[in-house]
Short mmCIF file of C-alpha atoms and ligand atoms in Angstrom, two decimals:
data_model
loop_
_atom_site.label_atom_id
_atom_site.label_comp_id
_atom_site.label_asym_id
_atom_site.label_seq_id
_atom_site.Cartn_x
_atom_site.Cartn_y
_atom_site.Cartn_z
CA UNK A 147 -13.94 7.87 16.63
CA UNK A 148 -16.22 6.31 13.98
CA UNK A 149 -16.91 2.61 13.87
CA UNK A 150 -18.33 0.28 11.21
CA UNK A 151 -21.37 -1.84 12.05
CA UNK A 152 -22.09 -4.99 10.08
CA UNK A 153 -24.91 -7.50 10.22
CA UNK A 154 -23.47 -10.61 8.60
CA UNK A 155 -24.76 -13.26 6.24
CA UNK A 156 -25.88 -11.25 3.20
CA UNK A 157 -24.32 -12.34 -0.11
CA UNK A 158 -22.73 -9.63 -2.27
CA UNK A 159 -24.25 -9.02 -5.70
CA UNK A 160 -23.28 -6.29 -8.14
CA UNK A 161 -20.35 -4.20 -9.19
CA UNK A 162 -17.58 -2.56 -7.19
CA UNK A 163 -15.39 0.09 -8.76
CA UNK A 164 -11.71 -0.23 -7.92
CA UNK A 165 -9.84 3.06 -7.47
CA UNK A 166 -6.19 4.00 -7.99
CA UNK A 167 -3.60 2.28 -5.80
CA UNK A 168 -2.61 4.09 -2.60
CA UNK A 169 0.80 2.43 -2.66
CA UNK A 170 1.41 3.70 -6.20
CA UNK A 171 -0.02 7.17 -5.59
CA UNK A 172 2.24 7.90 -2.59
CA UNK A 173 5.63 7.43 -4.33
CA UNK A 174 4.25 9.15 -7.45
CA UNK A 175 3.34 12.19 -5.37
CA UNK A 176 6.84 12.19 -3.84
CA UNK A 177 8.29 12.13 -7.37
CA UNK A 178 6.88 15.63 -7.88
CA UNK A 179 9.82 16.86 -5.76
CA UNK A 180 12.20 15.85 -8.57
CA UNK A 181 11.09 18.55 -11.01
CA UNK A 182 10.23 22.24 -11.01
CA UNK A 183 7.48 21.51 -13.54
CA UNK A 184 3.94 20.29 -12.87
CA UNK A 185 3.22 16.59 -12.32
CA UNK A 186 -0.44 15.77 -12.88
CA UNK A 187 -1.68 12.50 -11.40
CA UNK A 188 -5.14 11.13 -12.17
CA UNK A 189 -7.07 8.26 -10.54
CA UNK A 190 -5.88 9.35 -7.08
CA UNK A 191 -7.92 7.67 -4.33
CA UNK A 192 -9.50 9.76 -1.59
CA UNK A 193 -7.67 8.47 1.50
CA UNK A 194 -6.16 9.96 4.63
CA UNK A 195 -2.66 8.67 3.70
CA UNK A 196 -2.87 10.76 0.51
CA UNK A 197 -3.87 13.83 2.54
CA UNK A 198 -1.03 13.25 5.00
CA UNK A 199 1.55 13.15 2.21
CA UNK A 200 -0.02 16.20 0.54
CA UNK A 201 0.48 18.13 3.80
CA UNK A 202 4.09 17.05 3.98
CA UNK A 203 4.77 17.98 0.35
CA UNK A 204 3.12 21.37 0.87
CA UNK A 205 5.51 21.93 3.76
CA UNK A 206 8.42 21.32 1.36
CA UNK A 207 7.01 23.99 -0.96
CA UNK A 208 4.95 21.91 -3.39
CA UNK A 209 1.90 23.74 -4.77
CA UNK A 210 -0.97 21.27 -4.86
CA UNK A 211 -4.25 21.49 -6.74
CA UNK A 212 -7.04 18.94 -6.65
CA UNK A 213 -9.89 18.44 -9.08
CA UNK A 214 -12.48 16.39 -7.24
CA UNK A 215 -14.89 15.83 -10.11
CA UNK A 216 -12.52 14.48 -12.70
CA UNK A 217 -13.67 11.42 -14.58
CA UNK A 218 -11.48 9.40 -16.87
CA UNK A 219 -12.66 6.28 -18.64
CA UNK A 220 -15.43 5.82 -16.11
CA UNK A 221 -13.06 6.09 -13.17
CA UNK A 222 -14.05 8.66 -10.59
CA UNK A 223 -10.54 9.18 -9.23
CA UNK A 224 -9.39 12.67 -8.39
CA UNK A 225 -6.76 14.53 -10.33
CA UNK A 226 -3.92 15.99 -8.33
CA UNK A 227 -1.50 18.51 -9.78
CA UNK A 228 1.76 19.01 -7.93
CA UNK A 229 4.35 21.65 -8.66
CA UNK A 230 7.61 21.87 -6.73
CA UNK A 231 8.75 25.10 -8.40
CA UNK A 232 11.09 25.66 -5.48
CA UNK A 233 11.90 23.52 -2.45
CA UNK A 234 11.33 25.90 0.45
CA UNK A 235 11.97 23.52 3.37
CA UNK A 236 13.87 20.22 3.46
CA UNK A 237 12.64 18.92 6.81
CA UNK A 238 10.01 16.19 7.19
CA UNK A 239 8.98 16.59 10.82
CA UNK A 240 8.15 13.85 13.31
CA UNK A 241 4.47 14.92 13.58
CA UNK A 242 3.84 14.01 9.93
CA UNK A 243 6.26 11.08 9.46
CA UNK A 244 4.98 9.25 12.54
CA UNK A 245 1.47 9.22 11.04
CA UNK A 246 2.61 7.44 7.92
CA UNK A 247 5.81 5.54 7.30
CA UNK A 248 5.67 6.20 3.55
CA UNK A 249 6.72 9.80 4.34
CA UNK A 250 10.28 8.42 4.15
CA UNK A 251 9.78 8.54 0.35
CA UNK A 252 10.61 12.26 0.32
CA UNK A 253 14.19 11.52 1.45
CA UNK A 254 15.64 10.38 -1.90
CA UNK A 255 13.93 13.02 -4.06
CA UNK A 256 14.82 15.95 -1.74
CA UNK A 257 18.45 14.84 -1.54
CA UNK A 258 18.68 14.42 -5.30
CA UNK A 259 17.03 17.75 -6.09
CA UNK A 260 18.58 20.12 -3.52
CA UNK A 261 21.38 18.12 -1.89
CA UNK A 262 19.93 17.90 1.59
CA UNK A 263 17.08 16.43 3.59
CA UNK A 264 16.20 15.99 7.25
CA UNK A 265 13.56 13.31 7.73
CA UNK A 266 12.25 11.97 11.01
CA UNK A 267 12.95 8.27 11.54
CA UNK A 268 9.58 6.52 11.17
CA UNK A 269 10.31 4.40 14.24
CA UNK A 270 8.52 1.23 15.21
CA UNK A 271 5.09 0.49 13.90
CA UNK A 272 2.36 -1.95 14.69
CA UNK A 273 3.27 -4.59 12.10
CA UNK A 274 6.95 -4.92 12.97
CA UNK A 275 10.10 -2.92 13.57
CA UNK A 276 10.32 -1.87 9.90
CA UNK A 277 13.75 -0.26 9.87
CA UNK A 278 14.91 2.04 7.05
CA UNK A 279 18.52 0.85 6.91
CA UNK A 280 18.27 -0.11 3.22
CA UNK A 281 17.11 3.39 2.28
CA UNK A 282 19.99 4.94 4.22
CA UNK A 283 22.73 2.53 3.05
CA UNK A 284 21.61 2.90 -0.57
CA UNK A 285 21.68 6.70 -0.45
CA UNK A 286 25.12 6.54 1.19
CA UNK A 287 26.28 4.43 -1.78
CA UNK A 288 25.07 7.28 -4.00
CA UNK A 289 27.42 9.63 -2.15
CA UNK A 290 25.21 11.07 0.60
CA UNK A 291 26.62 11.76 4.04
CA UNK A 292 24.08 10.60 6.55
CA UNK A 293 23.85 11.20 10.27
CA UNK A 294 21.24 9.77 12.61
CA UNK A 295 20.62 12.41 15.29
CA UNK A 296 17.78 13.21 17.68
CA UNK A 297 15.48 10.74 15.94
CA UNK A 298 16.16 12.32 12.54
CA UNK A 299 17.95 11.21 9.40
CA UNK A 300 20.16 14.15 8.36
CA UNK A 301 21.39 13.63 4.82
CA UNK A 302 23.41 15.88 2.58
CA UNK A 303 25.57 15.63 -0.48
CA UNK A 304 28.22 17.97 -1.84
CA UNK A 305 27.24 18.66 -5.44
CA UNK A 306 25.13 15.93 -6.99
CA UNK A 307 24.54 12.33 -6.01
CA UNK A 308 26.77 9.93 -7.93
CA UNK A 309 25.58 6.78 -9.68
CA UNK A 310 26.61 3.50 -8.02
CA UNK A 311 25.88 -0.21 -7.87
CA UNK A 312 23.53 -1.11 -5.05
CA UNK A 313 22.47 -4.59 -4.05
CA UNK A 314 19.49 -4.62 -1.71
CA UNK A 315 19.71 -7.37 0.94
CA UNK A 316 15.92 -7.75 0.60
CA UNK A 317 13.64 -6.57 -2.22
CA UNK A 318 12.20 -3.69 -0.19
CA UNK A 319 9.46 -1.79 -2.00
CA UNK A 320 10.10 1.55 -0.29
CA UNK A 321 13.91 1.36 -0.55
CA UNK A 322 13.68 0.51 -4.26
CA UNK A 323 11.36 3.50 -4.83
CA UNK A 324 13.49 5.94 -2.83
CA UNK A 325 16.72 4.90 -4.55
CA UNK A 326 15.12 4.81 -7.99
CA UNK A 327 13.88 8.39 -7.59
CA UNK A 328 17.22 9.59 -6.21
CA UNK A 329 19.16 7.94 -9.04
CA UNK A 330 17.17 9.74 -11.77
CA UNK A 331 18.99 12.98 -10.87
CA UNK A 332 22.38 11.43 -9.97
CA UNK A 333 25.56 11.88 -11.96
CA UNK A 334 26.12 8.74 -14.05
CA UNK A 335 24.67 5.25 -13.95
CA UNK A 336 23.04 3.48 -11.01
CA UNK A 337 22.25 -0.21 -10.89
CA UNK A 338 19.79 -1.45 -8.25
CA UNK A 339 20.06 -5.23 -7.87
CA UNK A 340 17.46 -7.33 -6.09
CA UNK A 341 15.02 -4.48 -6.71
CA UNK A 342 11.36 -4.91 -5.74
CA UNK A 343 9.15 -5.79 -8.74
CA UNK A 344 5.78 -4.77 -7.31
CA UNK A 345 3.38 -3.22 -9.86
CA UNK A 346 3.53 0.03 -7.85
CA UNK A 347 7.31 0.20 -8.42
CA UNK A 348 6.68 -0.35 -12.13
CA UNK A 349 4.06 2.43 -12.16
CA UNK A 350 6.56 4.81 -10.55
CA UNK A 351 9.29 3.86 -13.05
CA UNK A 352 6.93 4.44 -15.98
CA UNK A 353 5.99 7.87 -14.67
CA UNK A 354 9.66 8.78 -14.11
CA UNK A 355 10.38 7.74 -17.69
CA UNK A 356 7.61 10.01 -18.90
CA UNK A 357 9.32 12.76 -16.88
CA UNK A 358 12.47 12.19 -18.91
CA UNK A 359 14.34 9.67 -16.76
CA UNK A 360 16.31 6.90 -18.46
CA UNK A 361 15.45 3.60 -16.76
CA UNK A 362 16.13 0.07 -17.98
CA UNK A 363 14.91 -3.24 -16.57
CA UNK A 364 11.48 -1.97 -15.50
CA UNK A 365 9.52 -4.86 -14.01
CA UNK A 366 12.66 -6.92 -13.38
CA UNK A 367 14.81 -7.23 -10.25
CA UNK A 368 17.59 -5.17 -11.78
CA UNK A 369 16.99 -1.51 -12.52
CA UNK A 370 19.54 0.50 -14.48
CA UNK A 371 19.17 4.25 -14.23
CA UNK A 372 21.14 6.84 -16.15
CA UNK A 373 20.90 10.11 -14.24
CA UNK A 374 19.72 13.36 -15.87
CA UNK A 375 20.42 17.01 -15.10
CA UNK A 376 16.72 17.68 -14.68
CA UNK A 377 13.34 16.03 -15.15
CA UNK A 378 10.20 17.56 -16.59
CA UNK A 379 6.54 17.44 -15.67
CA UNK A 380 4.08 14.94 -17.10
CA UNK A 381 0.58 13.51 -16.74
CA UNK A 382 0.16 10.03 -15.31
CA UNK A 383 -2.81 7.80 -14.52
CA UNK A 384 -2.29 5.85 -11.27
CA UNK A 385 -2.52 2.06 -11.67
CA UNK A 386 -5.59 0.31 -10.17
CA UNK A 387 -5.33 -0.89 -6.58
CA UNK A 388 -4.63 -4.64 -6.57
CA UNK A 389 -4.95 -4.77 -2.77
CA UNK A 390 -8.34 -3.03 -2.75
CA UNK A 391 -9.48 -5.36 -5.56
CA UNK A 392 -8.09 -8.39 -3.75
CA UNK A 393 -9.87 -7.42 -0.55
CA UNK A 394 -13.24 -7.22 -2.32
CA UNK A 395 -12.53 -10.50 -4.14
CA UNK A 396 -11.97 -12.15 -0.76
CA UNK A 397 -15.14 -10.46 0.55
CA UNK A 398 -17.19 -12.07 -2.23
CA UNK A 399 -15.48 -15.37 -1.50
CA UNK A 400 -16.20 -15.31 2.23
CA UNK A 401 -19.86 -14.31 2.13
CA UNK A 402 -20.81 -15.69 -1.28
CA UNK A 403 -22.47 -13.97 -4.20
CA UNK A 404 -21.43 -12.65 -7.56
CA UNK A 405 -19.38 -9.47 -7.84
CA UNK A 406 -17.65 -7.72 -10.72
CA UNK A 407 -14.61 -5.66 -9.75
CA UNK A 408 -14.43 -2.92 -12.38
CA UNK A 409 -10.93 -1.57 -12.86
CA UNK A 410 -9.26 -4.45 -10.99
CA UNK A 411 -5.75 -4.96 -12.37
CA UNK A 412 -6.18 -8.70 -13.01
CA UNK A 413 -2.65 -9.48 -14.30
CA UNK A 414 -1.07 -8.27 -11.06
CA UNK A 415 -3.41 -10.41 -8.96
CA UNK A 416 -2.26 -13.77 -10.37
CA UNK A 417 -1.12 -15.17 -6.98
CA UNK A 418 -4.46 -14.30 -5.35
CA UNK A 419 -6.49 -15.67 -8.27
CA UNK A 420 -4.61 -18.98 -8.14
CA UNK A 421 -5.19 -19.07 -4.40
CA UNK A 422 -8.92 -18.39 -4.73
CA UNK A 423 -9.17 -21.12 -7.36
CA UNK A 424 -7.53 -23.60 -4.98
CA UNK A 425 -10.03 -22.53 -2.30
CA UNK A 426 -12.87 -23.42 -4.69
CA UNK A 427 -13.89 -19.84 -5.52
CA UNK A 428 -14.86 -19.12 -9.14
CA UNK A 429 -12.86 -16.21 -10.55
CA UNK A 430 -12.79 -15.05 -14.14
CA UNK A 431 -11.34 -12.10 -15.99
CA UNK A 432 -13.84 -9.80 -17.68
CA UNK A 433 -13.24 -6.93 -20.13
CA UNK A 434 -13.68 -4.51 -17.21
CA UNK A 435 -11.72 -6.36 -14.56
CA UNK A 436 -12.62 -9.45 -12.53
CA UNK A 437 -15.71 -11.43 -11.65
CA UNK A 438 -15.76 -13.39 -8.39
CA UNK A 439 -18.42 -15.91 -7.46
CA UNK A 440 -18.37 -17.43 -4.04
CA UNK A 441 -20.70 -20.40 -3.71
CA UNK A 442 -20.68 -22.50 -0.62
CA UNK A 443 -17.97 -23.01 1.91
CA UNK A 444 -14.40 -22.33 0.76
CA UNK A 445 -11.88 -25.16 0.86
CA UNK A 446 -8.85 -24.75 3.14
CA UNK A 447 -5.69 -23.81 1.22
CA UNK A 448 -2.26 -22.84 2.57
CA UNK A 449 -0.75 -19.47 1.80
CA UNK A 450 2.75 -18.00 2.15
CA UNK A 451 3.37 -14.30 1.63
CA UNK A 452 6.23 -13.36 -0.69
CA UNK A 453 7.51 -10.30 -2.54
CA UNK A 454 5.74 -9.78 -5.91
CA UNK A 455 4.79 -11.84 -7.88
CA UNK A 456 4.14 -13.97 -4.78
CA UNK A 457 1.09 -13.70 -2.54
CA UNK A 458 1.00 -10.13 -1.12
CA UNK A 459 1.44 -9.59 2.60
CA UNK A 460 -1.21 -6.87 2.30
CA UNK A 461 -3.83 -9.59 1.62
CA UNK A 462 -2.67 -12.03 4.29
CA UNK A 463 -5.08 -10.90 7.00
CA UNK A 464 -8.06 -11.00 4.61
CA UNK A 465 -7.08 -14.50 3.42
CA UNK A 466 -6.97 -15.56 7.05
CA UNK A 467 -10.55 -14.37 7.54
CA UNK A 468 -11.54 -16.59 4.59
CA UNK A 469 -9.69 -19.58 5.99
CA UNK A 470 -11.36 -19.04 9.38
CA UNK A 471 -14.61 -20.34 7.84
CA UNK A 472 -13.08 -22.81 5.35
CA UNK A 473 -13.62 -26.54 5.23
CA UNK A 474 -10.40 -27.96 6.71
CA UNK A 475 -7.19 -26.50 8.12
CA UNK A 476 -4.75 -24.11 6.44
CA UNK A 477 -1.29 -22.85 7.34
CA UNK A 478 -0.74 -19.16 6.69
CA UNK A 479 2.92 -18.14 6.71
CA UNK A 480 4.00 -14.49 6.85
CA UNK A 481 7.53 -13.96 5.53
CA UNK A 482 7.60 -10.18 4.94
CA UNK A 483 6.76 -8.67 8.34
CA UNK A 484 7.62 -10.31 11.65
CA UNK A 485 4.57 -9.21 13.56
CA UNK A 486 1.65 -9.16 11.19
CA UNK A 487 -0.80 -11.34 13.08
CA UNK A 488 -2.58 -8.77 15.25
CA UNK A 489 -5.87 -9.67 13.61
CA UNK A 490 -5.60 -13.20 15.03
CA UNK A 491 -6.73 -12.24 18.52
CA UNK A 492 -9.73 -10.34 17.19
CA UNK A 493 -10.72 -13.13 14.77
CA UNK A 494 -10.53 -15.52 17.72
CA UNK A 495 -13.00 -13.33 19.58
CA UNK A 496 -15.38 -13.96 16.69
CA UNK A 497 -14.97 -17.71 17.14
CA UNK A 498 -12.06 -18.46 14.80
CA UNK A 499 -9.74 -21.33 15.70
CA UNK A 500 -6.22 -20.04 15.05
CA UNK A 501 -2.87 -21.00 16.60
CA UNK A 502 0.25 -18.95 15.89
CA UNK A 503 3.76 -20.41 15.98
CA UNK A 504 6.41 -17.89 14.94
CA UNK A 505 5.74 -16.77 11.37
CA UNK A 506 3.02 -19.41 10.77
CA UNK A 507 -0.63 -19.51 11.78
CA UNK A 508 -2.64 -22.73 11.74
CA UNK A 509 -6.24 -21.86 10.91
CA UNK A 510 -8.80 -24.59 11.50
CA UNK A 511 -11.98 -23.60 9.71
CA UNK A 512 -15.13 -23.34 11.82
CA UNK A 513 -18.74 -23.72 10.63
CA UNK A 514 -19.58 -20.12 11.46
CA UNK A 515 -18.11 -17.01 13.05
CA UNK A 516 -20.15 -14.94 15.49
CA UNK A 517 -20.42 -11.17 15.54
CA UNK A 518 -18.45 -9.23 18.18
CA UNK A 519 -16.95 -5.85 19.00
CA UNK A 520 -13.47 -5.82 17.50
CA UNK A 521 -10.67 -3.41 16.72
CA UNK A 522 -7.42 -3.63 14.85
CA UNK A 523 -4.14 -1.81 14.98
CA UNK A 524 -3.38 -1.67 11.28
CA UNK A 525 -5.03 -1.10 7.96
CA UNK A 526 -5.23 -4.58 6.43
CA UNK A 527 -6.04 -6.22 9.77
CA UNK A 528 -9.03 -3.88 9.98
CA UNK A 529 -10.28 -4.95 6.56
CA UNK A 530 -9.96 -8.61 7.54
CA UNK A 531 -12.33 -7.89 10.44
CA UNK A 532 -14.83 -6.29 8.06
CA UNK A 533 -14.69 -9.46 5.94
CA UNK A 534 -15.15 -11.65 9.00
CA UNK A 535 -18.11 -9.47 10.00
CA UNK A 536 -19.73 -9.93 6.58
CA UNK A 537 -19.63 -13.70 7.09
CA UNK A 538 -20.44 -13.80 10.83
CA UNK A 539 -23.78 -14.53 12.45
CA UNK A 540 -25.18 -11.44 14.18
CA UNK A 541 -23.69 -7.99 14.58
CA UNK A 542 -20.03 -7.02 14.39
CA UNK A 543 -18.72 -3.57 15.23
CA UNK A 544 -15.24 -2.72 13.95
CA UNK A 545 -13.70 0.11 15.96
CA UNK A 546 -10.82 2.44 15.07
CA UNK A 547 -12.09 3.01 11.56
CA UNK A 548 -9.35 5.55 10.88
CA UNK A 549 -7.14 2.62 9.89
CA UNK A 550 -9.63 1.67 7.16
CA UNK A 551 -9.85 5.27 5.97
CA UNK A 552 -6.10 5.25 5.37
CA UNK A 553 -6.44 2.64 2.64
CA UNK A 554 -10.04 2.01 1.55
CA UNK A 555 -12.21 4.73 0.06
CA UNK A 556 -15.83 4.40 1.20
CA UNK A 557 -15.55 0.68 2.01
CA UNK A 558 -18.95 0.64 3.71
CA UNK A 559 -20.69 2.34 0.75
CA UNK A 560 -19.14 -0.01 -1.78
CA UNK A 561 -20.17 -3.11 0.19
CA UNK A 562 -23.64 -1.74 1.03
CA UNK A 563 -24.27 -1.07 -2.68
CA UNK A 564 -23.78 -4.82 -3.23
CA UNK A 565 -26.31 -5.78 -0.58
CA UNK A 566 -24.23 -5.96 2.61
CA UNK A 567 -25.87 -4.67 5.76
CA UNK A 568 -23.11 -2.31 6.82
CA UNK A 569 -22.95 1.28 7.95
CA UNK A 570 -20.67 3.79 9.63
CA UNK A 571 -21.54 4.88 13.13
CA UNK A 572 -20.16 8.37 13.74
CA UNK A 573 -18.90 9.32 17.18
C1 LIG B 398 5.34 -1.32 1.18
C2 LIG B 398 3.84 -1.07 1.20
C3 LIG B 398 3.16 -1.96 2.23
C4 LIG B 398 3.50 -3.43 1.97
C5 LIG B 398 5.02 -3.61 1.86
C6 LIG B 398 5.41 -5.02 1.44
C7 LIG B 398 3.72 1.25 0.56
C8 LIG B 398 3.41 2.65 0.95
N1 LIG B 398 3.63 0.32 1.52
O1 LIG B 398 5.82 -0.99 2.49
O2 LIG B 398 1.75 -1.76 2.11
O3 LIG B 398 3.01 -4.21 3.02
O4 LIG B 398 5.57 -2.70 0.89
O5 LIG B 398 4.83 -5.36 0.23
O6 LIG B 398 3.99 0.96 -0.59
N2 LIG B 398 12.99 -3.49 5.65
C9 LIG B 398 14.19 -3.40 6.31
N3 LIG B 398 14.96 -2.31 6.05
C10 LIG B 398 14.61 -1.31 5.18
C11 LIG B 398 13.37 -1.43 4.52
C12 LIG B 398 12.57 -2.54 4.78
O7 LIG B 398 14.56 -4.27 7.09
O8 LIG B 398 15.36 -0.35 4.99
C13 LIG B 398 12.12 -4.68 5.91
C14 LIG B 398 10.79 -4.31 6.55
O9 LIG B 398 10.92 -4.19 7.94
C15 LIG B 398 9.92 -5.47 6.15
C16 LIG B 398 10.46 -5.82 4.75
O10 LIG B 398 11.76 -5.26 4.68
O11 LIG B 398 10.12 -6.56 7.02
C17 LIG B 398 9.59 -5.31 3.62
O12 LIG B 398 9.45 -3.93 3.73
P1 LIG B 398 9.24 -2.97 2.47
O13 LIG B 398 9.13 -3.78 1.23
O14 LIG B 398 10.28 -1.91 2.54
O15 LIG B 398 7.83 -2.34 2.81
P2 LIG B 398 7.40 -0.84 2.72
O16 LIG B 398 8.01 -0.19 1.53
O17 LIG B 398 7.55 -0.18 4.04
#
């Protein structure tokens, strides 16, 4: 398995291009199941999670075409065309679902389009138990009969799904997306209260509207959907990846330098930008995206993860790497996932001073981290180790790079182009 080798201490200077958001692209791809016409998605990042979902969709009968050289407005994202002319198989098998939890996003669309779906339960995962009860309860409210059997969710509905009022106990991103997609083909009106407001949910809703869906309240915590008999195809440009952009912003902050993040969706990064400002990092919006200048040691600043528009849990590990070298002590509180501190042990091996108590980590900044061999068990934890490696004295080797490849396209090339001493060591 490949690893990433970093020699720390080199400031980042230059421009990094931000690609389309993985977490927007995945539900958008699943939305192709809702129509027999072609859905064309541009600005698709080249990531293993995208490939995994493409395999699953192909298994359901979706014809998929990819144009690797497409360029739009300077963005080198790929264009994916998906056509679910006919659903040939309604089972999402364990082998594919266990690789990526977002596979659960085919459940709502399959059920809405053909009245049945059998999807493997995603099961436990490294960052917490992550149940799917809200997806299941919501679909049951829409009239589905659901059985949990042999590790599978077996869902079916006689006739069409029926619109209903659903209140989510927590603003789950995935449950909101699954129910939103299902409701577009339901009979009558659906109201989703306490809906997630993440920009990726908004991007999905906008695409569904372009496909002919009637959706009110986009961007708010209450979505009102009036179901249609059928949806049509459309073309949609995937929103820029705020988590990729945020990760590179934190990279510039931790190692210093001056970086422009072209294509960074600045308005959706407000919580991070405020945080960086309180840590003494200079951030400004530019016509192309964001400019981040890290000069000197960051100042310790507390952070608490929250659903959007709060500080994203997907940037918590990277913020912790920054605080590990900050001047002072910061409390980092994780409220979204119960077990998202696996990076702590590895950061400690690099010399960080971190104590965890329940959902809070006390990070006492040290003068310098030291390079080490590290590995992480999830995607964002892995990127926090890359950031720590950029700032550390000596050599860091981050193992299990497949986690990074799930969510960051060519991370080592992008950082190397800005002056970092970083490369991939193939195995
Ligand atoms: C999505 C993102 C992930 C991000 C997360 C929170 C994708 C592909 N992934 O994941 O990167 O970290 O949002 O912003 O978009 N929960 C339940 N029952 C459910 C559903 C969720 O208890 O039925 C819990 C989860 O265990 C977790 C919390 O709700 O503690 C948030 O999960 P959710 O918002 O659903 O995250 P995902 O959609 O899985």
